[in-house]
Coordinates of C-alpha atoms in Angstrom, one line a residue:
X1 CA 179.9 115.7 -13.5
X2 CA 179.1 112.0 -13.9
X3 CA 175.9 112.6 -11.9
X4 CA 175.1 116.0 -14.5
X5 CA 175.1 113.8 -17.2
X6 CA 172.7 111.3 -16.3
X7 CA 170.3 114.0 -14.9
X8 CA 170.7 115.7 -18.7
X9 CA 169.9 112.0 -20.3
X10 CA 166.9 111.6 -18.1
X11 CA 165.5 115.3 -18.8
X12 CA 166.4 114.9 -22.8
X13 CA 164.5 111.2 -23.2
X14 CA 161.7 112.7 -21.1
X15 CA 161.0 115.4 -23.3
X16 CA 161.2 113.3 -26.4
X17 CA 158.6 110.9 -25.4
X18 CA 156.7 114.3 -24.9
X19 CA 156.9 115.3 -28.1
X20 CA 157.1 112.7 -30.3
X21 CA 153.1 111.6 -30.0
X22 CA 152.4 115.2 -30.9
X23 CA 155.1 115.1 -34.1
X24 CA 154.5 111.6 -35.2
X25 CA 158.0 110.4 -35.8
X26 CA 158.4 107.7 -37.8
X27 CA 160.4 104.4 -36.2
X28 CA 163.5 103.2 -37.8
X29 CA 162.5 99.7 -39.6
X30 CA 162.7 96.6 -38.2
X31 CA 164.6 94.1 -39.5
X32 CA 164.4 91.3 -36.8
X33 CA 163.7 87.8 -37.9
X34 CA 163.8 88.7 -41.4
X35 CA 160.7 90.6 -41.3
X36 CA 160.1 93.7 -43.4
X37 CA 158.0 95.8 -40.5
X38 CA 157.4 99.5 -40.5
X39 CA 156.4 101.1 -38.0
X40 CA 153.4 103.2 -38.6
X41 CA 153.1 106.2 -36.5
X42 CA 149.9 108.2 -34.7
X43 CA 149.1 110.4 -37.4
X44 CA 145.4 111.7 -38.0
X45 CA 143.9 108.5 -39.1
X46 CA 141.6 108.1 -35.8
X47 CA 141.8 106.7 -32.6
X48 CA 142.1 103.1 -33.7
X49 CA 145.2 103.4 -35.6
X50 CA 147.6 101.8 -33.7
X51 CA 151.9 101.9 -34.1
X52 CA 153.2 98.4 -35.1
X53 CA 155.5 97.7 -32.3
X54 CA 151.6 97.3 -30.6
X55 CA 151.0 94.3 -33.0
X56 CA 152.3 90.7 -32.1
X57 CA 155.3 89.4 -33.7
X58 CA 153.0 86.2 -34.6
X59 CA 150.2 88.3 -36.1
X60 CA 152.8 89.9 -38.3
X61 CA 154.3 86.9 -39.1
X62 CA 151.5 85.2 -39.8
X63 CA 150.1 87.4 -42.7
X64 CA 153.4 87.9 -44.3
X65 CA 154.2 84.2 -44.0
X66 CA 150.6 83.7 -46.2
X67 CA 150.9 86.2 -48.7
X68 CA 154.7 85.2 -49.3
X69 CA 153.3 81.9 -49.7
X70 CA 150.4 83.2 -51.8
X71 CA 152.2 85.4 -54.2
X72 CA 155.8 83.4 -54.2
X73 CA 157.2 86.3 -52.9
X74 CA 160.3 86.6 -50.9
X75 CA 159.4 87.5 -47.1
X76 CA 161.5 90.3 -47.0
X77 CA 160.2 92.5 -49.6
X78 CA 156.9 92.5 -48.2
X79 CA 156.1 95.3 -45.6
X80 CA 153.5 95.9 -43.3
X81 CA 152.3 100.2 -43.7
X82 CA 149.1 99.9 -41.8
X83 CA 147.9 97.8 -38.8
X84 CA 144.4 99.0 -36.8
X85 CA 142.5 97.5 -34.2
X86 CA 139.0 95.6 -35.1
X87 CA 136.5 93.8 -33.2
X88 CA 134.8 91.1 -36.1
X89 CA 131.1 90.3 -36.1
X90 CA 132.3 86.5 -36.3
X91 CA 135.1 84.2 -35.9
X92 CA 135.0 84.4 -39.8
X93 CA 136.4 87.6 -39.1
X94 CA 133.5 89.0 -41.4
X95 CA 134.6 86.9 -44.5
X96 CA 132.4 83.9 -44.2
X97 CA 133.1 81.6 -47.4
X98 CA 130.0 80.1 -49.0
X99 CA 127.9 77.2 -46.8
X100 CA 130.8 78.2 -44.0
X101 CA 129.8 77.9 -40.4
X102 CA 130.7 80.7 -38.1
X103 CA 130.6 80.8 -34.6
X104 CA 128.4 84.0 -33.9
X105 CA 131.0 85.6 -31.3
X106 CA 132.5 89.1 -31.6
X107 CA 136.3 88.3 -32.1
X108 CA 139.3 91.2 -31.3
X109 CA 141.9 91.4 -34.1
X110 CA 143.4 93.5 -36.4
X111 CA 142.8 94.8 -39.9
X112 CA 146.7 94.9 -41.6
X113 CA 147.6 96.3 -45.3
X114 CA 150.7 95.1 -47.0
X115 CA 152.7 96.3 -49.7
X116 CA 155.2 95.0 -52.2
X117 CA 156.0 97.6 -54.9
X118 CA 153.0 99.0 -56.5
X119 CA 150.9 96.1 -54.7
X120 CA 149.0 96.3 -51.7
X121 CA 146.9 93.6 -49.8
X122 CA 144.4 94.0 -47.1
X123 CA 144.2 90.9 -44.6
X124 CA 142.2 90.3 -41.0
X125 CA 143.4 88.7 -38.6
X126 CA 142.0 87.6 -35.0
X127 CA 144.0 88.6 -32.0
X128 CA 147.3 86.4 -32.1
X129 CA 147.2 85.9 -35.8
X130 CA 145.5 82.1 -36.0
X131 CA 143.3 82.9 -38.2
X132 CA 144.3 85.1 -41.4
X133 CA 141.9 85.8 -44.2
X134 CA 142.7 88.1 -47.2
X135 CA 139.9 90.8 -47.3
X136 CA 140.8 92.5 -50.9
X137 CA 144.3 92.1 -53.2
X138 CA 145.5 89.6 -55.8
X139 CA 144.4 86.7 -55.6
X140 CA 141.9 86.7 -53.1
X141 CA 140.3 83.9 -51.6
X142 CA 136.7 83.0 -52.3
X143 CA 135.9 84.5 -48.9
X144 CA 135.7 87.9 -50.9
X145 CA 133.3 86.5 -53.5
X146 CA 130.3 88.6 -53.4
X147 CA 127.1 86.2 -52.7
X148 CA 125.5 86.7 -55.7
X149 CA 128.5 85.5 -57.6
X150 CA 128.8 81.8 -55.6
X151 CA 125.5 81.4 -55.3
X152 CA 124.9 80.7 -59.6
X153 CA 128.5 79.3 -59.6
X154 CA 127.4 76.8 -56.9
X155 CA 123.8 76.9 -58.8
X156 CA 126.1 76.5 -62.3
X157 CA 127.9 73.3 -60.6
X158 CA 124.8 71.7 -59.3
X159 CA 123.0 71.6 -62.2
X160 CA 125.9 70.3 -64.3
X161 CA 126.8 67.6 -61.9
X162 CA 123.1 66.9 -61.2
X163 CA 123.9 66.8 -56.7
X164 CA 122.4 68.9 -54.2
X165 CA 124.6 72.4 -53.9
X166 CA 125.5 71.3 -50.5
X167 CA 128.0 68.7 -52.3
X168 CA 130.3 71.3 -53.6
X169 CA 132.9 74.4 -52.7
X170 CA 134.2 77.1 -54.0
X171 CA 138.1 76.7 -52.9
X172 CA 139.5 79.6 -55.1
X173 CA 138.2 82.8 -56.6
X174 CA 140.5 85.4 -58.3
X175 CA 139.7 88.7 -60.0
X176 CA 140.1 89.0 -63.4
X177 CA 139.2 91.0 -66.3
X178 CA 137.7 89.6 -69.5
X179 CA 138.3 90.6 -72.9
X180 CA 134.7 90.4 -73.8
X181 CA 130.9 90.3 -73.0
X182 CA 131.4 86.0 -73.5
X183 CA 134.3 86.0 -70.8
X184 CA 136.7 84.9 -73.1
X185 CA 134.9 81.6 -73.8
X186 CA 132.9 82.0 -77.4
X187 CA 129.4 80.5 -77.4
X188 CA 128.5 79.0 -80.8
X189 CA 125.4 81.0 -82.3
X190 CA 126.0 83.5 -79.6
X191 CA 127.4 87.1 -80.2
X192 CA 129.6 88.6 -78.2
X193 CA 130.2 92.6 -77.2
X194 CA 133.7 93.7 -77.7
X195 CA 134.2 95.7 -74.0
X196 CA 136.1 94.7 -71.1
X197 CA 134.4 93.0 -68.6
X198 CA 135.3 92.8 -64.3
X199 CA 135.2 88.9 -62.5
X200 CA 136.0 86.5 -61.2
X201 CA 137.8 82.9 -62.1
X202 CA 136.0 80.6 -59.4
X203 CA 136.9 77.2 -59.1
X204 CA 134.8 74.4 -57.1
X205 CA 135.0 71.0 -56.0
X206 CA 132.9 68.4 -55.0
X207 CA 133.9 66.0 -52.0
X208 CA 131.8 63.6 -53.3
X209 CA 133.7 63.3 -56.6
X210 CA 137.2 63.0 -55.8
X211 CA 139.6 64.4 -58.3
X212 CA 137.0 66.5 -59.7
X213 CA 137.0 70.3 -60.0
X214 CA 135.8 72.7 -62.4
X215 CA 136.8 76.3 -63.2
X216 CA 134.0 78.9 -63.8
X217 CA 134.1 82.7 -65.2
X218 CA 131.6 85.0 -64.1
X219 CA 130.9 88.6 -64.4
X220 CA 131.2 90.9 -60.9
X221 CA 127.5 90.4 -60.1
X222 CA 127.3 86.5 -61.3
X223 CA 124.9 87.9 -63.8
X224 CA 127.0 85.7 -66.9
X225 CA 128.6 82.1 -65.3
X226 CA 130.4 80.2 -68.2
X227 CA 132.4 77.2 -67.8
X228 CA 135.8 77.4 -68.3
X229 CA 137.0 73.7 -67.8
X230 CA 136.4 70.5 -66.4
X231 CA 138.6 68.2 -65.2
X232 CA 138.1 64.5 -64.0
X233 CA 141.5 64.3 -62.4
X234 CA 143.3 63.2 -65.9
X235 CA 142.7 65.6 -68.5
X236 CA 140.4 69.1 -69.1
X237 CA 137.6 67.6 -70.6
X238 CA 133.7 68.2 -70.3
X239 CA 132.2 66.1 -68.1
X240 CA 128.9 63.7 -70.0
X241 CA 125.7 64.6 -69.7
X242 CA 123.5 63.2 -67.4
X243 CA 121.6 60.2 -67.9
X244 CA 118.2 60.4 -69.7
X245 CA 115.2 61.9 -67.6
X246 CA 112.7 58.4 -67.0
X247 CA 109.0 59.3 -66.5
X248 CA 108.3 58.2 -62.5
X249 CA 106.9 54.6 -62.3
X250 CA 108.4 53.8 -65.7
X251 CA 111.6 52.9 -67.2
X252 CA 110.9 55.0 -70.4
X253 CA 113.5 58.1 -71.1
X254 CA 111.4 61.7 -71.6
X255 CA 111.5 61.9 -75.8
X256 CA 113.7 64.7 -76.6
X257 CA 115.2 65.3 -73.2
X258 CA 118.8 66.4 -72.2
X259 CA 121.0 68.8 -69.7
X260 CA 120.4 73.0 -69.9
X261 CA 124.2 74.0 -70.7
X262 CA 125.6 75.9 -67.9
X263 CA 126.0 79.1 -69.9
X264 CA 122.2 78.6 -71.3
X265 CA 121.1 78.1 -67.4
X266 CA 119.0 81.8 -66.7
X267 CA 119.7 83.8 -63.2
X268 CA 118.9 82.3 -60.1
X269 CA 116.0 84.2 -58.3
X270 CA 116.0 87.4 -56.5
X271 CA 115.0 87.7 -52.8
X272 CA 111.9 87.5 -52.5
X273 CA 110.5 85.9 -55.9
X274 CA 109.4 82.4 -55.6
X275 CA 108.6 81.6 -59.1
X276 CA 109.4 82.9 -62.8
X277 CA 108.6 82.0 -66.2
X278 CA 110.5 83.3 -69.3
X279 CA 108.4 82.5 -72.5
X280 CA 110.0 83.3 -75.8
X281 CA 109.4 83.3 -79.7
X282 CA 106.5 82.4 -81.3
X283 CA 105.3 84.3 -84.4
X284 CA 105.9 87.3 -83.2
X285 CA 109.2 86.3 -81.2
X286 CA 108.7 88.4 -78.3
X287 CA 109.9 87.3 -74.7
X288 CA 107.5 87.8 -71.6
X289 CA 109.3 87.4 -67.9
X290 CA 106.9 86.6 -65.2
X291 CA 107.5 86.4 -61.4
X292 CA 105.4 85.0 -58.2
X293 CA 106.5 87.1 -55.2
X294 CA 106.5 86.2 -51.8
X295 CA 103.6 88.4 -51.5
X296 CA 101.2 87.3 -53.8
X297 CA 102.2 90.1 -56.2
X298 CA 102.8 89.3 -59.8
X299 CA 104.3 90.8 -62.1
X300 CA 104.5 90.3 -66.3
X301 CA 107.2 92.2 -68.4
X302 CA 107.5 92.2 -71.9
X303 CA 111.5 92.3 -72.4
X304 CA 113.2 94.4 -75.2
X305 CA 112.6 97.3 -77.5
X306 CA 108.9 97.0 -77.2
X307 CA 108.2 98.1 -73.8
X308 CA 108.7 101.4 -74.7
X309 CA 107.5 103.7 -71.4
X310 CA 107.1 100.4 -69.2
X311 CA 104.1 100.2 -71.7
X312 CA 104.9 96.1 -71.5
X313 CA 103.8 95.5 -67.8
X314 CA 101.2 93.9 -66.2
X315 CA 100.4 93.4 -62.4
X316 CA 98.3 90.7 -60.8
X317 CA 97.5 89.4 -57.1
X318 CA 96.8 86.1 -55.2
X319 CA 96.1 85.9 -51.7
X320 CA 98.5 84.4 -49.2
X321 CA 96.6 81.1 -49.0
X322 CA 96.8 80.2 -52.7
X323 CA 100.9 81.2 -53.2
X324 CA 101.2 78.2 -49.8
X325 CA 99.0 75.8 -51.7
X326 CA 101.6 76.8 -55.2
X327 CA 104.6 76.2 -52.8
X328 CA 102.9 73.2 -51.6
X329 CA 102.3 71.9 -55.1
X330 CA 105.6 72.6 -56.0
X331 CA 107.3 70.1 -52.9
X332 CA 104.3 67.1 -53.8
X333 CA 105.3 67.0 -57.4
X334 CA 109.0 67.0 -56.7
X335 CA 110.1 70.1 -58.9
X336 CA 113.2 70.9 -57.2
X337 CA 114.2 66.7 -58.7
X338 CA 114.1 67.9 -62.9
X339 CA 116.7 70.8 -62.2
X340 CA 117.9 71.4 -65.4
X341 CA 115.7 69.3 -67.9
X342 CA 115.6 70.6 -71.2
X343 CA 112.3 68.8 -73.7
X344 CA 113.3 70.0 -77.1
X345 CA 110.7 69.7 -80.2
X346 CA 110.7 67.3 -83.0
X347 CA 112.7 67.8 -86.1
X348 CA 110.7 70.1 -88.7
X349 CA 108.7 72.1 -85.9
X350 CA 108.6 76.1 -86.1
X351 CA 106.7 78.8 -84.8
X352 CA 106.6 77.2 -81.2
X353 CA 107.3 79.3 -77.9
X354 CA 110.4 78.2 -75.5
X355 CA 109.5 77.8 -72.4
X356 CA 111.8 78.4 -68.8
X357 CA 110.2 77.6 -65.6
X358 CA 112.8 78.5 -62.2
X359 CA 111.4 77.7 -58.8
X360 CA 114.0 78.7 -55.8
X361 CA 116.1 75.6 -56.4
X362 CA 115.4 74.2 -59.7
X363 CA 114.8 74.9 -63.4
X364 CA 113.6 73.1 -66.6
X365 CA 113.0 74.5 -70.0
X366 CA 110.8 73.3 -72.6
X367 CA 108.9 73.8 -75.9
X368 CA 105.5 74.4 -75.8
X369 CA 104.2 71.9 -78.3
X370 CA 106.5 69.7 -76.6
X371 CA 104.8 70.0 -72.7
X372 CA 102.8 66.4 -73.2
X373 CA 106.1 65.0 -73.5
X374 CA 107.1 66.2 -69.9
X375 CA 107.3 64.0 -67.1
X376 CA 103.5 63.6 -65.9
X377 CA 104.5 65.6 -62.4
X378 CA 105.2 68.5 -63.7
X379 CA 101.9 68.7 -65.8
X380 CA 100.0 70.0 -62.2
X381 CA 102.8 72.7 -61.7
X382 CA 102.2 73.7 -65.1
X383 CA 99.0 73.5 -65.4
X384 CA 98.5 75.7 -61.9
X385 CA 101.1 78.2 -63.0
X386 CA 99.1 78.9 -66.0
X387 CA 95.8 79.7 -63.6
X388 CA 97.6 81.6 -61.4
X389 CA 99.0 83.5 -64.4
X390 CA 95.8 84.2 -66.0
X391 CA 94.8 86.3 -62.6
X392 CA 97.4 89.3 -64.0
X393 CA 95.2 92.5 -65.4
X394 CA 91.9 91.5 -63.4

């Protein structure tokens, strides 16, 4: 009888492990070291989906243990309701972080999504959970940014602390939605449109200034950067201006000189533009946008409500041997060291024409009656821009 019995338990638990791929049971949660696991099951999400109890205890641990940390909430009422096999293109895990070195190596791992009420997280691990990054949720690291959006934060930064790029990080980008076109931070003289705007609040440090941080707002596509504040490890305050541009070999200051403001700074330049000039107002106030491609191409647009039909643009070429010699000029005459100049015009002038000059890594702004004033090396940048420009329509 004994013997019947055990022959009966065998057949039973056979059959269930039969069936029970093909039904997709759900396991009974798993309370064990005070995590809140449940188990997912096989159902018709592909072959990678894989059932919990396949996921190490310390890769489970390790994510909840970060986003308890991250969200002060209690380990227990987080739960893990998805976990699926990845190979990563790096050991980044795919979520490299701005100026971030990543060993180029495939790397095994998983791809986990958490939940605490109505909140869910996405994170990646790599195969024992040592390395945890937080792909998409609240408070996402800056690992999520999109490049376009640290690239003019860390362009933003630069300029305002007048150091190479390379001497600051973003340590902590979180999404946020704006009340307004100015982010929430008014801009005198500036109006702003009343409509709800997606970003990002992304704050950076420099290692070279200890104590030092400061807290941008951007748009999604890092379009509009505005500071938010500064802070010289004692109080929120703007940081001073630089100190007065000197013209080289002398130890006279560049008359009616100071910093672009960061929210005055324009876009840094697409791929594959080398150089752009914006030139604005004048009698008739109009504003003309012209790049230097890669190329050779050039291109001139008149901006705003008078290029109907495209009716505004002009195209121009210059061969591959005078954009080097441009490049060149642009390295001799040490461009890249006035990022951010601005040469205002004396009190009492009018009717004069503003303007912005943006190489790859730098940009100074100027008024036109004012370019004499201008340090004396960036007279042969301008003064070869303007030839080069002259070539558009021939």
């Amino acid at each position: 009888m004994k013997s019947e019995k055990i022959l009966f338990s065998l057949v039973l638990m056979g059959l269930i492990g039969l069936i029970a791929p093909l039904g997709g049971f759900n396991a009974a949660e798993v309370t064990g070291q005070g995590l809140g696991v449940e188990s997912a099951t096989l159902m018709a999400k592909g072959d990678r989906q894989m059932n919990l109890d396949n996921v190490p205890r310390g890769v489970q641990s390790a994510v909840i243990s970060d986003l308890s940390r991250r969200q002060n909430i209690p380990e227990r009422q987080i739960r893990i309701t998805e976990a699926t096999r990845q190979t990563w293109p790096d050991s980044c895990l795919g979520l490299s972080g701005p100026n971030e070195f990543c060993s180029q190596v495939r790397t095994e791992g998983w791809r986990l999504v958490l939940t605490e009420n109505n909140n869910r997280w996405v994170y990646r691990t790599d195969e024992n959970g040592r390395t945890v990054r937080l792909e998409s949720g609240q408070n996402a690291t800056s690992t999520e940014l999109p490049r376009s959006v640290s690239d003019a934060v860390l362009q933003a930064v630069s300029s305002r602390g007048q150091m190479s790029i390379n001497n600051f990080r973003i340590v902590k980008a979180v999404r946020q939605t704006w009340p307004d076109g100015c982010l929430g931070v008014p801009q005198a003289g500036t109006s702003c449109t009343q409509a709800r705007v997606e970003g990002w609040e992304v704050t950076v440090i420099s290692d070279r200034a200890a104590g030092q941080r400061w807290i941008y707002r951007t748009d999604n596509s890092g379009r509009t950067v505005v500071l938010s504040e500064a802070y010289d490890g004692r109080s929120s305050l703007p940081r001073s201006g630089p100190n007065p541009v000197l013209q080289p070999g002398t130890n006279r200051p560049v008359p009616n000189s100071s910093q672009i403001p960061p929210h005055e700074m324009p876009q840094p330049l697409t791929q594959g533009i080398i150089f752009r000039a914006i030139s604005s107002g004048g009698i008739t106030g109009q504003t003309y946008e012209t790049v230097l491609m890669n190329n050779g191409t050039l291109m001139q647009v008149l901006q705003g409500p008078g290029n109907a039909n495209d009716s505004g643009r002009r195209v121009g070429r210059i061969s591959p041997r005078e954009v080097q010699e441009f490049r060149r000029l642009l390295s001799q005459q040490q461009f890249d060291r006035y990022n951010g100049l601005n040469v205002s015009p004396s009190g009492g002038s009018a009717d004069y024409i503003t303007v912005i000059l943006s190489s790859r890594s730098s940009t100074i702004r100027y008024a036109d009656i004012s370019q004499q004033q201008l340090p004396s090396n960036l007279q042969p940048v301008i003064q070869s821009w303007n030839r080069i420009v002259s070539q558009i329509g021939r």
